[in-house]
Short mmCIF file of C-alpha atoms in Angstrom, two decimals:
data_model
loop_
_atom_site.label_atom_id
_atom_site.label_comp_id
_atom_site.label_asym_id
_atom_site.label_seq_id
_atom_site.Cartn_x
_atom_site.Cartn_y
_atom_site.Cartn_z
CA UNK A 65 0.00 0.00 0.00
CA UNK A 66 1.55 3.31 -1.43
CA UNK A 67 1.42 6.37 1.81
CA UNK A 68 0.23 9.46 0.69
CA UNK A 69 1.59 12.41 1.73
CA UNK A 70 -0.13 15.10 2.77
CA UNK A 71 -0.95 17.98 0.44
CA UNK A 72 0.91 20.46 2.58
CA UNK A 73 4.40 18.85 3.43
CA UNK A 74 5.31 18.72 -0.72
CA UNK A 75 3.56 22.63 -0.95
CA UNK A 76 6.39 23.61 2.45
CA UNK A 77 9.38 21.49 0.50
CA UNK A 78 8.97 23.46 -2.62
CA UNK A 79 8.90 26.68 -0.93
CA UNK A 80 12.01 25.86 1.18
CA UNK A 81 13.61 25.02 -2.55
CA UNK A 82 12.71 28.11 -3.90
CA UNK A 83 14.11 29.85 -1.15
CA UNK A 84 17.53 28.18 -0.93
CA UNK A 85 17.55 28.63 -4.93
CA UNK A 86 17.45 32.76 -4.20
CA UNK A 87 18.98 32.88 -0.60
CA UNK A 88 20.38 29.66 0.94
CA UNK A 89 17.37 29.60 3.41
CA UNK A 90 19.66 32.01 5.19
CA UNK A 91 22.37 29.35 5.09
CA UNK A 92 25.15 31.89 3.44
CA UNK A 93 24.27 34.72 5.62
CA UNK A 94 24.40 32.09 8.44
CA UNK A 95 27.92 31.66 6.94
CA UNK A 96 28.98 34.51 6.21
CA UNK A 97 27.91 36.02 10.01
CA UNK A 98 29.95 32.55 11.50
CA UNK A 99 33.22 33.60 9.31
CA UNK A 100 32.59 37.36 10.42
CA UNK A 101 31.37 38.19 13.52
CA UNK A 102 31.95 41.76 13.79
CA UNK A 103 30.42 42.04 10.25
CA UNK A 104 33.52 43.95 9.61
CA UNK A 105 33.54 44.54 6.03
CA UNK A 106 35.75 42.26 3.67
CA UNK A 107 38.54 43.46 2.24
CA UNK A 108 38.69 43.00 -1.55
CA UNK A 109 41.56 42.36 -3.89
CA UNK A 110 43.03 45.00 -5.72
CA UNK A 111 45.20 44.86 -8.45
CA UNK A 112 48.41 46.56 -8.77
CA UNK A 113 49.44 48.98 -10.52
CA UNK A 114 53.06 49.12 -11.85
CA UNK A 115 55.17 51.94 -11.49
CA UNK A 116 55.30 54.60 -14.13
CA UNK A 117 58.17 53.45 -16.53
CA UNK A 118 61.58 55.57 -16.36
CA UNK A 119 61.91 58.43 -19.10
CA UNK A 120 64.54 58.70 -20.62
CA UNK A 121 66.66 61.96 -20.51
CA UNK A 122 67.07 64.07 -23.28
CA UNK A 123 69.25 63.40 -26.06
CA UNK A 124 72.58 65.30 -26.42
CA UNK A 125 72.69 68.13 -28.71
CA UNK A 126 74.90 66.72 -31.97
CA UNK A 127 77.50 69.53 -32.08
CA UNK A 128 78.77 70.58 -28.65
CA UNK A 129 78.20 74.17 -28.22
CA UNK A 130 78.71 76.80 -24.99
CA UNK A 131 77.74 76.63 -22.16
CA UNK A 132 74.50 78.49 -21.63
CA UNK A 133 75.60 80.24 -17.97
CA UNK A 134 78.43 80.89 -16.04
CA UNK A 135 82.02 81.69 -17.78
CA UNK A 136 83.37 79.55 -19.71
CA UNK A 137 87.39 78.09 -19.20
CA UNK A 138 88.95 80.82 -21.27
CA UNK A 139 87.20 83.69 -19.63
CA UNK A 140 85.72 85.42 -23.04
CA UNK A 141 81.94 84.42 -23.36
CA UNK A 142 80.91 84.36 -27.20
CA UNK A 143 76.61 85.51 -27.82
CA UNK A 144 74.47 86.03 -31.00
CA UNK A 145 71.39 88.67 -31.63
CA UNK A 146 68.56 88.30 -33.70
CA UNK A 147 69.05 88.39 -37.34
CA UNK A 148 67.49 91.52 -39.30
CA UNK A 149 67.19 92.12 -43.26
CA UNK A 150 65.79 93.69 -45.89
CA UNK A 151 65.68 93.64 -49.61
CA UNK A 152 67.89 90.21 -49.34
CA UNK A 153 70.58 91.47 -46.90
CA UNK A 154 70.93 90.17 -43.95
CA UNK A 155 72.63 91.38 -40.88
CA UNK A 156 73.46 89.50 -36.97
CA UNK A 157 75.75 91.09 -33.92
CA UNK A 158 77.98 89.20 -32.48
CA UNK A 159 79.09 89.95 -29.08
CA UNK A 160 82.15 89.12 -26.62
CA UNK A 161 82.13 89.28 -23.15
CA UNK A 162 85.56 89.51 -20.87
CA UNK A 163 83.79 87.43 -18.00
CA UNK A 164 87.44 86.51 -16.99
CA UNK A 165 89.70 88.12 -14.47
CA UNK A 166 92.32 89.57 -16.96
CA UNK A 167 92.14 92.12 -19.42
CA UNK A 168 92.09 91.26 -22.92
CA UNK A 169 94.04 93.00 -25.86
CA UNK A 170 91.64 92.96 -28.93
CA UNK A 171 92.50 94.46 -32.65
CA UNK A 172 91.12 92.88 -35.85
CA UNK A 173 88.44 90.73 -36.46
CA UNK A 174 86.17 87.49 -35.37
CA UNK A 175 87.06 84.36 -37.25
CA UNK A 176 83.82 82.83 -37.93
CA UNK A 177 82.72 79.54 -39.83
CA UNK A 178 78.96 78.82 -40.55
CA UNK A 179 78.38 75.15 -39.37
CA UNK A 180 74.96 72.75 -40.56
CA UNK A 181 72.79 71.19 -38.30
CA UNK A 182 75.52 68.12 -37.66
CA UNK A 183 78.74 70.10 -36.97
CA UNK A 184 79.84 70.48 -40.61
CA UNK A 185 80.72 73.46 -42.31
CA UNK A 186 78.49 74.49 -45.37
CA UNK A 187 79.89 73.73 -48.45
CA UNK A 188 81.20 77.48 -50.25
CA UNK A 189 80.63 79.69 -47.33
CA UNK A 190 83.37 81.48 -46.30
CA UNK A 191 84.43 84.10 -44.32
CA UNK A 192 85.87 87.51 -45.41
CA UNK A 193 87.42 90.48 -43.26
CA UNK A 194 85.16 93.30 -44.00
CA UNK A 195 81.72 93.78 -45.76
CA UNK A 196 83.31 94.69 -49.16
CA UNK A 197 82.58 91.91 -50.70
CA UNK A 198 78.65 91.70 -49.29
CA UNK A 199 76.64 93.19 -51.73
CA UNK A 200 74.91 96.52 -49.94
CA UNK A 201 76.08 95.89 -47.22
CA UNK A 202 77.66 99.09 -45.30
CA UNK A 203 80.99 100.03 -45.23
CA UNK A 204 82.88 98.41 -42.45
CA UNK A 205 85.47 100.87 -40.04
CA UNK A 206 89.25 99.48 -39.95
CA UNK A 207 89.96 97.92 -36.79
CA UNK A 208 90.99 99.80 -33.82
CA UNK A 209 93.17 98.26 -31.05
CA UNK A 210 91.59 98.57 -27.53
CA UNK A 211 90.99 96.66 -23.89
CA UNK A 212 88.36 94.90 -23.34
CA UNK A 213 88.34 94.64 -19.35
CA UNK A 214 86.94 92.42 -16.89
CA UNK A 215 82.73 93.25 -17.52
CA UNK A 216 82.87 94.74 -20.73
CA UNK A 217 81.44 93.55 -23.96
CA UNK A 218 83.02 94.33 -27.62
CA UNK A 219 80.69 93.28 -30.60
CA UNK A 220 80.76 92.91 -34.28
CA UNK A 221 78.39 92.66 -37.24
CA UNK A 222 78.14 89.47 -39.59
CA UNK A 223 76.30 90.89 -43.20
CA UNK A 224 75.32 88.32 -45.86
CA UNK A 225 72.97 87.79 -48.99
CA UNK A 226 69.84 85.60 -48.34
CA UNK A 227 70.30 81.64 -49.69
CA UNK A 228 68.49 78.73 -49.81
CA UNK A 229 70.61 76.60 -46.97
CA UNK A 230 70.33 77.55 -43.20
CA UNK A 231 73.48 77.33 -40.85
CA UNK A 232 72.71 76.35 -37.41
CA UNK A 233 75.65 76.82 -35.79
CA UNK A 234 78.09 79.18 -35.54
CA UNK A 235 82.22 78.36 -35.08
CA UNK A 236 83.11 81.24 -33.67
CA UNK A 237 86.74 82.81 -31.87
CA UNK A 238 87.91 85.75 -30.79
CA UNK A 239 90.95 86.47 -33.36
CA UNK A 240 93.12 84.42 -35.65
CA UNK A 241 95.07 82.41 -32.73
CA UNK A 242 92.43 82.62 -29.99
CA UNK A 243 90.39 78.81 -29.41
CA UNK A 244 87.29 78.50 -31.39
CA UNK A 245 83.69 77.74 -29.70
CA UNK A 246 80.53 76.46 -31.28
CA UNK A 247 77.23 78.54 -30.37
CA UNK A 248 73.78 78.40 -31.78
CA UNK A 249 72.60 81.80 -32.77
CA UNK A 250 68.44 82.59 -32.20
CA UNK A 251 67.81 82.10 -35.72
CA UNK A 252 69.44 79.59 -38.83
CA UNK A 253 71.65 81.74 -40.99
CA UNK A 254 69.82 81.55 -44.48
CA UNK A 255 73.07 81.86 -45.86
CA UNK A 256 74.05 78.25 -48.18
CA UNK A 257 75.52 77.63 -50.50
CA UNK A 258 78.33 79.14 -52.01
CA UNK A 259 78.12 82.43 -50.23
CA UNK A 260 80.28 85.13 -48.23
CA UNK A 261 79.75 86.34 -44.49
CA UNK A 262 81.02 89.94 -44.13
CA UNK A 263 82.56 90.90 -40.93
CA UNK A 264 82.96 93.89 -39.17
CA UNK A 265 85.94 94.62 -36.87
CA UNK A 266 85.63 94.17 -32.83
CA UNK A 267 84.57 97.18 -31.67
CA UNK A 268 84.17 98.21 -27.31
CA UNK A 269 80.29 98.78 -26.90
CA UNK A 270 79.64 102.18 -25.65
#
């Protein structure tokens, strides 16, 4: 003989079921308040983050040039202005500086060589004592001997006609047995190729 049970035991059964289908008939919060008893909350996992990769420093400039401040070993500081021209002439100052300790004896005129953007001199430019052979460009005083003392600054005028190649650097020293250094002026020369740079004489700024 088969037992039959009653109606209401299966209906209690399935809604036990359904309840530990959608909440563990309390059984996980039962858990969960056994594992924590504070109900302190749980820490989650977190995922780290690796450090910021190291940049890398600037590259070197290809041609090594003056140093931006302080004086440099030979006492005479070499600087550039801003180029000006019209009607194809062009026209920069160069300046010297005695930031040594001695005085300097100066008479005659800057030897200067107009360098690319790698150190190399531009093919056919080359240098001449005087702006004669500039075309309009003024007339350039003969040289005068003077001092230049400790503080003071002498300067001179490059002229040249307007090209198609820029110079980027600037080889630059004081007279014909003086060391050389390399500076960047403000602005590329516009002076390639096959061209002449005029030079005026040193001359003490009043």
């Amino acid at each position: 003989m088969i037992a039959i049970r009653p109606r209401w035991t299966r209906t209690a059964a399935l809604v036990c079921l359904l309840a530990l289908t959608a909440g563990g008939c309390g059984l996980s919060a039962e858990l969960d308040r056994e594992r924590n008893p504070e109900r302190r909350p749980t820490p989650t996992k977190t995922r780290a983050v690796p450090p910021p990769a190291p940049t890398s420093p600037e590259p070197s400039p290809a041609v090594a040039v003056q140093r931006e401040h302080g004086c440099p070993p030979s006492g005479l500081r070499v600087g550039t202005g801003s180029v000006d021209g019209a009607m194809g002439l062009r026209a920069m100052t160069l300046t010297l500086t005695n930031c040594g300790k001695r005085t300097r004896e100066m008479n005659g005129y800057p030897t200067v060589r107009v360098l690319d953007e790698t150190g190399a001199p531009l093919t056919g430019v080359h240098t001449a004592e005087g702006t004669g052979k500039v075309f309009m460009a003024p007339d350039s005083p003969r040289p005068e001997p003077f001092k230049l003392r400790p503080g003071e600054t002498a300067h001179a005028t490059l002229y040249w006609r307007m090209a198609a190649e820029h110079g980027t650097y600037l080889r630059v020293a004081p007279d014909e047995v003086s060391d050389a250094v390399n500076v960047r002026p403000r602005e590329p020369l516009d002076i390639g190729p096959e061209n002449t740079l005029g030079t005026t004489a040193w001359a003490l700024e009043s």
